[in-house]
Amino acid sequence: MRKVDKSAAVIEAIKNFDFKGTLVDFRPFGNGHINDTYMVRFRYDGKIRKYIMQRINSTVFKNPEGVMSNILGVTAFLREEVIKNGGDPERETINIINTKDKKGFHIDGYGDVWRAMVYVVDAISLDLPEDNNDFYQSAVAFGNFQRQLAAYPAETLFETIPNFHNTPVRYENFLKSLEKNASGRADNALPEIEFVKARKEFTEILENAYKEGKLPKRVTHNDTKMNNVMLDKDTREPVCVVDLDTIMPGYSVNDFGDSIRFGASTAAEDERDLDKVHFDISLFETYTRGFLKGCGGILTEEEIMLLPEGAKMMTLECGMRFLTDYIDGDVYFKTHSEDHNLVRCRTQFKLVEEMEAQWDEMKRIVAKYK
Ligand code: GN1
Ligand code: MG
């Protein structure tokens, strides 16, 4: 790996953006698995102003210009929507800070792409809901996002990571990685490998529904973890949706499903003690209610009935991606221990098992809301 003085690179990058005032400090921020994120503080007009700076992971995002073009297009569109509804556009959507030469991103001497945005003040981002209402509010936020972008011209979006949530393609990639076994660690994960193989047919369900005309492609967020919604710190109501890197055409049921995967669990994505990891069906119902309220009637009945499939698909797929990365030797997700990806995949498979055990109940719940 390239050795760079990280602080020097951040300072160098900061200089290129059109921040006002004087730099106070910066520090690593958040716990995303892909990009490097920093909180940067400036003093201007006697006040501290907070910003987020990110180095975009160019191994994952091969076309960072495309990523930024999607984000600039979508945030400009959302801004108009917020204004129409009498909201505060400085807070209710991401505000990108341009570079001094009026571009949305900066490419540094190493070829790394940087961007900056205003930090959403008086808002919080949660890794786990503290109560049902937090989760409900995040569901409303992602449902709203779906509804607000229903009129967005999807054909202008770049597919920034091709086949991102195409689960059969992910399955093929998993088999290829297994064949190569670059890390030599596949033998440590035999039950997990069998778990995935036993669900090959399931991986095809949504792609088949799309081919049969039963599932439309829409503008989707594709990374709907609860920590990608900012909630107002006092009212706990949604302020805005963040992490717009993976906005692409996709399935609404997958946006729903990724939230369930992450938020309807009783433990963190990387909990080692599987006795603590459970799929919470009451949180599933809470999210269903909030998401459909936010969507405001844009989903078809067939889509609503496929929401449980979306939940299981995203959970299985994410587990399979963690497992694939474990077998590849941790080349994609940031890891903090030798078996981090293996630990992560186990929580996902535990959730899948519990969803399977409560499948009829999940179907009954969504049917109530169609
Ligand atoms: C990654 O960067 P972050 O943590 O928001 C990943 C998602 C996974 C998630 C698992 C571009 O998201 O797809 O669901 O980790 N993002 C990308 O926590 O691969
Ligand atoms: Mg994120």
mmCIF file of C-alpha atoms and ligand atoms in Angstrom:
data_model
loop_
_atom_site.group_PDB
_atom_site.id
_atom_site.type_symbol
_atom_site.label_atom_id
_atom_site.label_comp_id
_atom_site.label_asym_id
_atom_site.label_seq_id
_atom_site.Cartn_x
_atom_site.Cartn_y
_atom_site.Cartn_z
ATOM 1 C CA MET A 1 0.000 0.000 0.000
ATOM 2 C CA ARG A 2 1.149 3.534 -0.802
ATOM 3 C CA LYS A 3 2.643 5.348 2.176
ATOM 4 C CA VAL A 4 1.330 8.888 2.397
ATOM 5 C CA ASP A 5 1.437 11.311 5.264
ATOM 6 C CA LYS A 6 -2.328 11.387 5.666
ATOM 7 C CA SER A 7 -2.466 14.691 7.534
ATOM 8 C CA ALA A 8 -0.355 16.473 4.948
ATOM 9 C CA ALA A 9 -2.599 15.137 2.180
ATOM 10 C CA VAL A 10 -5.726 16.393 3.989
ATOM 11 C CA ILE A 11 -4.253 19.847 4.571
ATOM 12 C CA GLU A 12 -3.167 20.028 0.947
ATOM 13 C CA ALA A 13 -6.657 19.034 -0.213
ATOM 14 C CA ILE A 14 -8.408 21.505 2.107
ATOM 15 C CA LYS A 15 -6.495 24.391 0.516
ATOM 16 C CA ASN A 16 -8.227 23.774 -2.792
ATOM 17 C CA PHE A 17 -11.778 24.300 -1.533
ATOM 18 C CA ASP A 18 -13.637 27.537 -1.227
ATOM 19 C CA PHE A 19 -13.986 27.500 2.577
ATOM 20 C CA LYS A 20 -14.395 30.843 4.294
ATOM 21 C CA GLY A 21 -12.326 31.865 7.301
ATOM 22 C CA THR A 22 -9.346 30.182 8.925
ATOM 23 C CA LEU A 23 -8.779 26.490 9.454
ATOM 24 C CA VAL A 24 -9.131 25.472 13.108
ATOM 25 C CA ASP A 25 -8.591 21.703 12.935
ATOM 26 C CA PHE A 26 -9.650 18.427 11.334
ATOM 27 C CA ARG A 27 -10.052 14.829 12.497
ATOM 28 C CA PRO A 28 -11.127 11.449 11.104
ATOM 29 C CA PHE A 29 -14.906 11.157 11.305
ATOM 30 C CA GLY A 30 -17.623 8.468 11.210
ATOM 31 C CA ASN A 31 -17.284 4.773 10.521
ATOM 32 C CA GLY A 32 -17.923 4.253 6.810
ATOM 33 C CA HIS A 33 -16.372 1.158 5.264
ATOM 34 C CA ILE A 34 -15.300 2.728 1.970
ATOM 35 C CA ASN A 35 -14.253 6.400 1.834
ATOM 36 C CA ASP A 36 -11.927 8.323 4.192
ATOM 37 C CA THR A 37 -13.969 10.927 6.023
ATOM 38 C CA TYR A 38 -12.818 13.974 8.021
ATOM 39 C CA MET A 39 -14.585 16.629 10.025
ATOM 40 C CA VAL A 40 -12.987 20.006 9.231
ATOM 41 C CA ARG A 41 -13.595 23.117 11.318
ATOM 42 C CA PHE A 42 -13.138 26.720 10.227
ATOM 43 C CA ARG A 43 -13.567 29.952 12.144
ATOM 44 C CA TYR A 44 -15.480 32.597 10.221
ATOM 45 C CA ASP A 45 -17.208 35.721 11.425
ATOM 46 C CA GLY A 46 -16.431 34.780 15.025
ATOM 47 C CA LYS A 47 -18.192 31.411 14.683
ATOM 48 C CA ILE A 48 -17.046 27.828 14.202
ATOM 49 C CA ARG A 49 -18.261 26.312 10.882
ATOM 50 C CA LYS A 50 -18.134 22.558 10.412
ATOM 51 C CA TYR A 51 -17.574 20.715 7.149
ATOM 52 C CA ILE A 52 -17.129 17.141 5.993
ATOM 53 C CA MET A 53 -14.233 16.332 3.642
ATOM 54 C CA GLN A 54 -13.938 12.951 1.940
ATOM 55 C CA ARG A 55 -11.333 11.166 -0.085
ATOM 56 C CA ILE A 56 -13.368 8.993 -2.464
ATOM 57 C CA ASN A 57 -12.199 5.389 -2.621
ATOM 58 C CA SER A 58 -11.134 5.111 -6.263
ATOM 59 C CA THR A 59 -10.748 1.323 -6.154
ATOM 60 C CA VAL A 60 -14.469 1.094 -5.404
ATOM 61 C CA PHE A 61 -15.605 4.098 -7.433
ATOM 62 C CA LYS A 62 -13.814 3.830 -10.756
ATOM 63 C CA ASN A 63 -15.581 6.918 -12.103
ATOM 64 C CA PRO A 64 -15.503 9.500 -9.297
ATOM 65 C CA GLU A 65 -16.507 12.236 -11.724
ATOM 66 C CA GLY A 66 -19.671 10.192 -12.405
ATOM 67 C CA VAL A 67 -20.290 9.880 -8.656
ATOM 68 C CA MET A 68 -20.029 13.635 -8.214
ATOM 69 C CA SER A 69 -22.174 14.337 -11.266
ATOM 70 C CA ASN A 70 -24.944 12.109 -9.788
ATOM 71 C CA ILE A 71 -24.684 13.818 -6.408
ATOM 72 C CA LEU A 72 -24.694 17.343 -7.828
ATOM 73 C CA GLY A 73 -27.699 16.531 -10.040
ATOM 74 C CA VAL A 74 -29.710 14.859 -7.299
ATOM 75 C CA THR A 75 -28.957 17.427 -4.590
ATOM 76 C CA ALA A 76 -29.879 20.312 -6.936
ATOM 77 C CA PHE A 77 -33.182 18.528 -7.638
ATOM 78 C CA LEU A 78 -33.850 17.832 -3.947
ATOM 79 C CA ARG A 79 -33.055 21.429 -3.108
ATOM 80 C CA GLU A 80 -35.901 22.584 -5.359
ATOM 81 C CA GLU A 81 -38.246 20.032 -3.738
ATOM 82 C CA VAL A 82 -37.300 21.253 -0.255
ATOM 83 C CA ILE A 83 -37.845 24.894 -1.246
ATOM 84 C CA LYS A 84 -41.247 24.033 -2.793
ATOM 85 C CA ASN A 85 -42.268 22.476 0.517
ATOM 86 C CA GLY A 86 -41.144 25.497 2.513
ATOM 87 C CA GLY A 87 -38.190 23.628 4.074
ATOM 88 C CA ASP A 88 -34.634 24.781 4.787
ATOM 89 C CA PRO A 89 -32.409 23.817 1.811
ATOM 90 C CA GLU A 90 -29.230 24.523 3.786
ATOM 91 C CA ARG A 91 -30.112 21.689 6.115
ATOM 92 C CA GLU A 92 -32.481 19.328 4.338
ATOM 93 C CA THR A 93 -30.146 18.246 1.583
ATOM 94 C CA ILE A 94 -26.404 17.948 1.187
ATOM 95 C CA ASN A 95 -24.655 21.202 0.223
ATOM 96 C CA ILE A 96 -21.456 20.606 -1.705
ATOM 97 C CA ILE A 97 -18.643 23.156 -1.320
ATOM 98 C CA ASN A 98 -16.979 23.940 -4.635
ATOM 99 C CA THR A 99 -13.262 24.131 -5.201
ATOM 100 C CA LYS A 100 -11.667 27.539 -5.694
ATOM 101 C CA ASP A 101 -11.826 26.910 -9.440
ATOM 102 C CA LYS A 102 -15.592 26.232 -9.120
ATOM 103 C CA LYS A 103 -15.600 22.475 -9.469
ATOM 104 C CA GLY A 104 -17.480 19.948 -7.314
ATOM 105 C CA PHE A 105 -14.329 17.953 -6.505
ATOM 106 C CA HIS A 106 -10.547 18.200 -6.409
ATOM 107 C CA ILE A 107 -8.001 15.698 -7.751
ATOM 108 C CA ASP A 108 -4.742 15.770 -5.783
ATOM 109 C CA GLY A 109 -1.174 14.957 -6.802
ATOM 110 C CA TYR A 110 -1.721 11.259 -6.084
ATOM 111 C CA GLY A 111 -4.792 11.122 -8.311
ATOM 112 C CA ASP A 112 -7.123 10.937 -5.291
ATOM 113 C CA VAL A 113 -10.497 12.652 -5.582
ATOM 114 C CA TRP A 114 -11.675 14.887 -2.733
ATOM 115 C CA ARG A 115 -14.983 16.565 -2.013
ATOM 116 C CA ALA A 116 -16.334 18.799 0.707
ATOM 117 C CA MET A 117 -19.781 19.522 2.069
ATOM 118 C CA VAL A 118 -21.469 21.449 4.833
ATOM 119 C CA TYR A 119 -21.851 19.448 8.056
ATOM 120 C CA VAL A 120 -25.520 19.201 9.036
ATOM 121 C CA VAL A 121 -25.682 20.931 12.407
ATOM 122 C CA ASP A 122 -27.874 19.941 15.370
ATOM 123 C CA ALA A 123 -28.415 16.520 13.840
ATOM 124 C CA ILE A 124 -27.314 13.010 14.778
ATOM 125 C CA SER A 125 -26.598 9.803 12.895
ATOM 126 C CA LEU A 126 -27.314 6.511 14.691
ATOM 127 C CA ASP A 127 -25.777 3.085 14.140
ATOM 128 C CA LEU A 128 -28.618 1.429 16.004
ATOM 129 C CA PRO A 129 -32.035 2.931 16.723
ATOM 130 C CA GLU A 130 -32.403 3.941 20.352
ATOM 131 C CA ASP A 131 -36.130 3.317 20.165
ATOM 132 C CA ASN A 132 -38.856 2.411 17.666
ATOM 133 C CA ASN A 133 -39.463 6.042 16.803
ATOM 134 C CA ASP A 134 -35.865 6.582 15.593
ATOM 135 C CA PHE A 135 -36.226 3.645 13.247
ATOM 136 C CA TYR A 136 -39.680 4.770 12.138
ATOM 137 C CA GLN A 137 -38.325 8.237 11.315
ATOM 138 C CA SER A 138 -35.442 6.808 9.271
ATOM 139 C CA ALA A 139 -38.015 4.756 7.331
ATOM 140 C CA VAL A 140 -40.064 7.862 6.587
ATOM 141 C CA ALA A 141 -36.870 9.603 5.417
ATOM 142 C CA PHE A 142 -35.909 6.854 2.962
ATOM 143 C CA GLY A 143 -39.531 6.522 1.791
ATOM 144 C CA ASN A 144 -39.665 10.281 1.190
ATOM 145 C CA PHE A 145 -36.393 10.113 -0.683
ATOM 146 C CA GLN A 146 -37.906 7.470 -2.955
ATOM 147 C CA ARG A 147 -41.010 9.592 -3.539
ATOM 148 C CA GLN A 148 -39.120 12.864 -4.071
ATOM 149 C CA LEU A 149 -36.878 11.280 -6.682
ATOM 150 C CA ALA A 150 -39.700 9.468 -8.519
ATOM 151 C CA ALA A 151 -39.681 12.300 -11.079
ATOM 152 C CA TYR A 152 -35.881 12.467 -11.404
ATOM 153 C CA PRO A 153 -34.584 11.645 -14.907
ATOM 154 C CA ALA A 154 -32.982 8.277 -14.095
ATOM 155 C CA GLU A 155 -31.333 8.025 -17.533
ATOM 156 C CA THR A 156 -28.995 10.930 -16.602
ATOM 157 C CA LEU A 157 -27.485 8.934 -13.722
ATOM 158 C CA PHE A 158 -24.146 7.171 -14.083
ATOM 159 C CA GLU A 159 -24.129 3.550 -12.942
ATOM 160 C CA THR A 160 -21.246 4.258 -10.575
ATOM 161 C CA ILE A 161 -20.791 0.626 -9.508
ATOM 162 C CA PRO A 162 -22.153 -1.657 -12.215
ATOM 163 C CA ASN A 163 -24.379 -4.498 -10.931
ATOM 164 C CA PHE A 164 -24.142 -3.105 -7.404
ATOM 165 C CA HIS A 165 -27.247 -4.907 -6.134
ATOM 166 C CA ASN A 166 -27.471 -7.515 -8.869
ATOM 167 C CA THR A 167 -27.389 -10.466 -6.488
ATOM 168 C CA PRO A 168 -26.958 -13.250 -9.117
ATOM 169 C CA VAL A 169 -23.881 -11.401 -10.445
ATOM 170 C CA ARG A 170 -22.622 -11.067 -6.856
ATOM 171 C CA TYR A 171 -23.160 -14.817 -6.510
ATOM 172 C CA GLU A 172 -21.089 -15.515 -9.644
ATOM 173 C CA ASN A 173 -18.330 -13.268 -8.273
ATOM 174 C CA PHE A 174 -18.450 -15.157 -4.988
ATOM 175 C CA LEU A 175 -17.930 -18.457 -6.849
ATOM 176 C CA LYS A 176 -14.996 -16.968 -8.775
ATOM 177 C CA SER A 177 -13.367 -15.758 -5.574
ATOM 178 C CA LEU A 178 -13.866 -19.145 -4.004
ATOM 179 C CA GLU A 179 -12.223 -20.790 -6.992
ATOM 180 C CA LYS A 180 -9.197 -18.468 -6.682
ATOM 181 C CA ASN A 181 -9.083 -18.433 -2.875
ATOM 182 C CA ALA A 182 -6.517 -15.602 -3.000
ATOM 183 C CA SER A 183 -6.235 -15.356 0.805
ATOM 184 C CA GLY A 184 -6.030 -19.124 1.302
ATOM 185 C CA ARG A 185 -8.691 -18.700 4.014
ATOM 186 C CA ALA A 186 -11.702 -20.365 2.365
ATOM 187 C CA ASP A 187 -11.285 -23.412 4.616
ATOM 188 C CA ASN A 188 -12.040 -21.236 7.662
ATOM 189 C CA ALA A 189 -15.470 -20.462 6.258
ATOM 190 C CA LEU A 190 -16.897 -23.778 5.071
ATOM 191 C CA PRO A 191 -20.311 -23.546 6.828
ATOM 192 C CA GLU A 192 -20.730 -19.957 5.603
ATOM 193 C CA ILE A 193 -19.849 -20.983 2.028
ATOM 194 C CA GLU A 194 -22.452 -23.769 2.160
ATOM 195 C CA PHE A 195 -24.992 -21.340 3.583
ATOM 196 C CA VAL A 196 -24.671 -19.139 0.498
ATOM 197 C CA LYS A 197 -24.645 -22.018 -1.992
ATOM 198 C CA ALA A 198 -27.883 -23.411 -0.547
ATOM 199 C CA ARG A 199 -29.579 -20.096 -1.447
ATOM 200 C CA LYS A 200 -28.443 -19.737 -5.067
ATOM 201 C CA GLU A 201 -32.001 -19.951 -6.426
ATOM 202 C CA PHE A 202 -33.228 -17.308 -4.030
ATOM 203 C CA THR A 203 -30.581 -14.860 -5.308
ATOM 204 C CA GLU A 204 -32.393 -14.785 -8.680
ATOM 205 C CA ILE A 205 -35.873 -13.881 -7.436
ATOM 206 C CA LEU A 206 -35.779 -10.100 -7.843
ATOM 207 C CA GLU A 207 -33.935 -10.122 -11.165
ATOM 208 C CA ASN A 208 -36.568 -12.570 -12.446
ATOM 209 C CA ALA A 209 -39.395 -10.369 -11.154
ATOM 210 C CA TYR A 210 -37.823 -7.441 -13.043
ATOM 211 C CA LYS A 211 -37.566 -9.471 -16.257
ATOM 212 C CA GLU A 212 -41.221 -10.490 -15.887
ATOM 213 C CA GLY A 213 -42.236 -6.838 -15.571
ATOM 214 C CA LYS A 214 -43.272 -7.210 -11.919
ATOM 215 C CA LEU A 215 -40.630 -4.965 -10.403
ATOM 216 C CA PRO A 216 -39.825 -1.505 -11.827
ATOM 217 C CA LYS A 217 -36.395 0.153 -11.787
ATOM 218 C CA ARG A 218 -36.484 3.429 -9.889
ATOM 219 C CA VAL A 219 -33.950 5.970 -8.650
ATOM 220 C CA THR A 220 -32.662 4.350 -5.473
ATOM 221 C CA HIS A 221 -30.144 5.201 -2.755
ATOM 222 C CA ASN A 222 -28.643 1.701 -2.480
ATOM 223 C CA ASP A 223 -26.967 2.148 0.909
ATOM 224 C CA THR A 224 -29.897 2.787 3.234
ATOM 225 C CA LYS A 225 -28.215 2.090 6.543
ATOM 226 C CA MET A 226 -29.794 3.970 9.376
ATOM 227 C CA ASN A 227 -26.572 5.924 9.883
ATOM 228 C CA ASN A 228 -27.119 7.472 6.462
ATOM 229 C CA VAL A 229 -30.093 9.482 7.763
ATOM 230 C CA MET A 230 -29.506 12.589 9.862
ATOM 231 C CA LEU A 231 -32.123 13.037 12.591
ATOM 232 C CA ASP A 232 -32.735 16.327 14.345
ATOM 233 C CA LYS A 233 -31.073 16.055 17.751
ATOM 234 C CA ASP A 234 -34.082 17.485 19.583
ATOM 235 C CA THR A 235 -37.192 16.402 17.658
ATOM 236 C CA ARG A 236 -35.617 13.136 16.377
ATOM 237 C CA GLU A 237 -37.334 13.786 13.051
ATOM 238 C CA PRO A 238 -35.466 13.297 9.766
ATOM 239 C CA VAL A 239 -33.389 16.220 8.516
ATOM 240 C CA CYS A 240 -31.826 14.686 5.407
ATOM 241 C CA VAL A 241 -30.485 11.560 3.747
ATOM 242 C CA VAL A 242 -26.701 11.426 3.261
ATOM 243 C CA ASP A 243 -24.066 9.203 1.570
ATOM 244 C CA LEU A 244 -25.367 9.640 -1.956
ATOM 245 C CA ASP A 245 -22.471 7.840 -3.681
ATOM 246 C CA THR A 246 -24.478 4.857 -4.790
ATOM 247 C CA ILE A 247 -27.568 6.598 -6.158
ATOM 248 C CA MET A 248 -28.394 4.618 -9.264
ATOM 249 C CA PRO A 249 -31.384 2.994 -10.907
ATOM 250 C CA GLY A 250 -32.423 0.038 -8.728
ATOM 251 C CA TYR A 251 -35.292 -1.626 -6.866
ATOM 252 C CA SER A 252 -37.271 0.105 -4.109
ATOM 253 C CA VAL A 253 -37.469 -3.235 -2.275
ATOM 254 C CA ASN A 254 -33.679 -3.274 -1.975
ATOM 255 C CA ASP A 255 -33.624 0.214 -0.439
ATOM 256 C CA PHE A 256 -36.208 -1.063 2.026
ATOM 257 C CA GLY A 257 -34.257 -4.289 2.522
ATOM 258 C CA ASP A 258 -30.869 -2.754 3.255
ATOM 259 C CA SER A 259 -32.451 -0.719 6.049
ATOM 260 C CA ILE A 260 -33.984 -3.852 7.544
ATOM 261 C CA ARG A 261 -30.679 -5.700 7.313
ATOM 262 C CA PHE A 262 -28.922 -3.011 9.269
ATOM 263 C CA GLY A 263 -31.586 -1.577 11.570
ATOM 264 C CA ALA A 264 -33.990 -4.414 12.387
ATOM 265 C CA SER A 265 -31.162 -6.294 14.058
ATOM 266 C CA THR A 266 -30.678 -6.364 17.804
ATOM 267 C CA ALA A 267 -26.886 -6.058 17.437
ATOM 268 C CA ALA A 268 -24.188 -4.371 15.405
ATOM 269 C CA GLU A 269 -23.196 -5.626 11.958
ATOM 270 C CA ASP A 270 -19.939 -6.933 13.421
ATOM 271 C CA GLU A 271 -21.124 -8.404 16.731
ATOM 272 C CA ARG A 272 -19.033 -11.482 17.562
ATOM 273 C CA ASP A 273 -21.530 -12.991 19.971
ATOM 274 C CA LEU A 274 -24.231 -14.394 17.691
ATOM 275 C CA ASP A 275 -26.526 -15.000 20.671
ATOM 276 C CA LYS A 276 -26.976 -11.230 20.692
ATOM 277 C CA VAL A 277 -27.926 -11.040 17.022
ATOM 278 C CA HIS A 278 -31.632 -11.326 16.241
ATOM 279 C CA PHE A 279 -33.988 -10.176 13.543
ATOM 280 C CA ASP A 280 -36.577 -8.024 15.333
ATOM 281 C CA ILE A 281 -39.908 -8.486 13.587
ATOM 282 C CA SER A 282 -41.525 -5.602 15.443
ATOM 283 C CA LEU A 283 -38.842 -3.273 14.034
ATOM 284 C CA PHE A 284 -39.599 -4.804 10.626
ATOM 285 C CA GLU A 285 -43.226 -3.768 11.009
ATOM 286 C CA THR A 286 -42.267 -0.316 12.267
ATOM 287 C CA TYR A 287 -40.024 0.242 9.256
ATOM 288 C CA THR A 288 -42.657 -1.049 6.817
ATOM 289 C CA ARG A 289 -45.165 1.459 8.178
ATOM 290 C CA GLY A 290 -42.735 4.389 7.989
ATOM 291 C CA PHE A 291 -41.301 3.529 4.578
ATOM 292 C CA LEU A 292 -44.728 3.160 2.955
ATOM 293 C CA LYS A 293 -45.905 6.378 4.562
ATOM 294 C CA GLY A 294 -42.845 8.181 3.132
ATOM 295 C CA CYS A 295 -43.348 6.604 -0.317
ATOM 296 C CA GLY A 296 -46.812 8.163 -0.369
ATOM 297 C CA GLY A 297 -48.472 5.576 -2.604
ATOM 298 C CA ILE A 298 -45.893 5.392 -5.414
ATOM 299 C CA LEU A 299 -45.150 1.665 -4.936
ATOM 300 C CA THR A 300 -47.220 -0.957 -6.745
ATOM 301 C CA GLU A 301 -48.940 -3.774 -4.867
ATOM 302 C CA GLU A 302 -46.532 -6.298 -6.355
ATOM 303 C CA GLU A 303 -43.590 -4.237 -5.102
ATOM 304 C CA ILE A 304 -45.043 -4.054 -1.607
ATOM 305 C CA MET A 305 -45.514 -7.812 -1.552
ATOM 306 C CA LEU A 306 -41.824 -8.215 -2.507
ATOM 307 C CA LEU A 307 -40.562 -6.150 0.450
ATOM 308 C CA PRO A 308 -39.715 -9.282 2.508
ATOM 309 C CA GLU A 309 -37.693 -10.591 -0.451
ATOM 310 C CA GLY A 310 -35.835 -7.262 -0.521
ATOM 311 C CA ALA A 311 -35.009 -7.609 3.178
ATOM 312 C CA LYS A 312 -33.708 -11.153 2.848
ATOM 313 C CA MET A 313 -31.933 -10.377 -0.445
ATOM 314 C CA MET A 314 -29.963 -7.415 0.916
ATOM 315 C CA THR A 315 -29.026 -9.332 4.058
ATOM 316 C CA LEU A 316 -27.907 -12.413 2.160
ATOM 317 C CA GLU A 317 -26.106 -10.301 -0.452
ATOM 318 C CA CYS A 318 -24.280 -8.211 2.114
ATOM 319 C CA GLY A 319 -23.212 -11.341 4.002
ATOM 320 C CA MET A 320 -22.038 -12.834 0.726
ATOM 321 C CA ARG A 321 -20.065 -9.655 -0.065
ATOM 322 C CA PHE A 322 -18.366 -9.765 3.364
ATOM 323 C CA LEU A 323 -17.603 -13.465 2.865
ATOM 324 C CA THR A 324 -16.253 -12.860 -0.653
ATOM 325 C CA ASP A 325 -14.005 -10.101 0.678
ATOM 326 C CA TYR A 326 -12.775 -12.406 3.449
ATOM 327 C CA ILE A 327 -11.851 -15.011 0.825
ATOM 328 C CA ASP A 328 -10.264 -12.322 -1.405
ATOM 329 C CA GLY A 329 -8.081 -11.148 1.516
ATOM 330 C CA ASP A 330 -9.933 -7.979 2.676
ATOM 331 C CA VAL A 331 -9.433 -5.919 -0.452
ATOM 332 C CA TYR A 332 -12.774 -4.043 -0.488
ATOM 333 C CA PHE A 333 -14.180 -3.197 2.965
ATOM 334 C CA LYS A 334 -12.098 -1.493 5.633
ATOM 335 C CA THR A 335 -11.367 -4.049 8.351
ATOM 336 C CA HIS A 336 -10.125 -3.648 11.923
ATOM 337 C CA SER A 337 -9.226 -7.262 12.724
ATOM 338 C CA GLU A 338 -7.988 -10.302 10.862
ATOM 339 C CA ASP A 339 -11.420 -11.981 10.727
ATOM 340 C CA HIS A 340 -13.581 -8.833 10.620
ATOM 341 C CA ASN A 341 -15.281 -9.723 7.336
ATOM 342 C CA LEU A 342 -15.953 -13.280 8.515
ATOM 343 C CA VAL A 343 -17.510 -11.970 11.734
ATOM 344 C CA ARG A 344 -19.631 -9.551 9.701
ATOM 345 C CA CYS A 345 -20.873 -12.238 7.323
ATOM 346 C CA ARG A 346 -21.954 -14.435 10.251
ATOM 347 C CA THR A 347 -24.261 -11.765 11.679
ATOM 348 C CA GLN A 348 -25.876 -11.360 8.276
ATOM 349 C CA PHE A 349 -26.480 -15.092 7.861
ATOM 350 C CA LYS A 350 -27.919 -15.331 11.368
ATOM 351 C CA LEU A 351 -30.423 -12.625 10.384
ATOM 352 C CA VAL A 352 -31.251 -14.428 7.127
ATOM 353 C CA GLU A 353 -31.999 -17.617 9.069
ATOM 354 C CA GLU A 354 -34.303 -15.791 11.436
ATOM 355 C CA MET A 355 -36.093 -14.091 8.532
ATOM 356 C CA GLU A 356 -36.642 -17.485 6.954
ATOM 357 C CA ALA A 357 -38.118 -18.752 10.223
ATOM 358 C CA GLN A 358 -40.544 -15.804 10.310
ATOM 359 C CA TRP A 359 -41.251 -15.575 6.605
ATOM 360 C CA ASP A 360 -45.036 -15.996 6.757
ATOM 361 C CA GLU A 361 -45.270 -13.343 9.432
ATOM 362 C CA MET A 362 -43.190 -10.925 7.313
ATOM 363 C CA LYS A 363 -45.521 -11.512 4.361
ATOM 364 C CA ARG A 364 -48.572 -11.033 6.577
ATOM 365 C CA ILE A 365 -47.207 -7.725 7.854
ATOM 366 C CA VAL A 366 -46.566 -6.213 4.426
ATOM 367 C CA ALA A 367 -49.966 -7.420 3.162
ATOM 368 C CA LYS A 368 -51.585 -5.246 5.835
ATOM 369 C CA TYR A 369 -50.136 -2.145 4.200
ATOM 370 C CA LYS A 370 -50.604 -2.827 0.479
HETATM 371 C C1 GN1 B 1 -20.476 0.084 2.662
HETATM 372 O O1 GN1 B 1 -19.383 3.001 3.137
HETATM 373 P P1 GN1 B 1 -20.546 2.476 3.875
HETATM 374 O O2 GN1 B 1 -20.148 1.927 5.180
HETATM 375 O O3 GN1 B 1 -21.680 3.474 3.939
HETATM 376 C C2 GN1 B 1 -20.959 -0.430 1.307
HETATM 377 C C3 GN1 B 1 -22.411 -0.879 1.405
HETATM 378 C C4 GN1 B 1 -22.550 -1.948 2.451
HETATM 379 C C5 GN1 B 1 -22.026 -1.416 3.777
HETATM 380 C C6 GN1 B 1 -22.031 -2.480 4.835
HETATM 381 C C7 GN1 B 1 -20.051 1.477 -1.809
HETATM 382 O O4 GN1 B 1 -21.168 1.253 2.991
HETATM 383 O O5 GN1 B 1 -22.836 -1.406 0.149
HETATM 384 O O6 GN1 B 1 -23.907 -2.339 2.598
HETATM 385 O O7 GN1 B 1 -20.671 -0.915 3.645
HETATM 386 N N1 GN1 B 1 -20.799 0.609 0.294
HETATM 387 C C8 GN1 B 1 -20.216 0.336 -0.885
HETATM 388 O O8 GN1 B 1 -21.997 -1.879 6.082
HETATM 389 O O9 GN1 B 1 -19.835 -0.791 -1.202
HETATM 390 MG MG MG B 2 -22.295 5.475 4.800
#
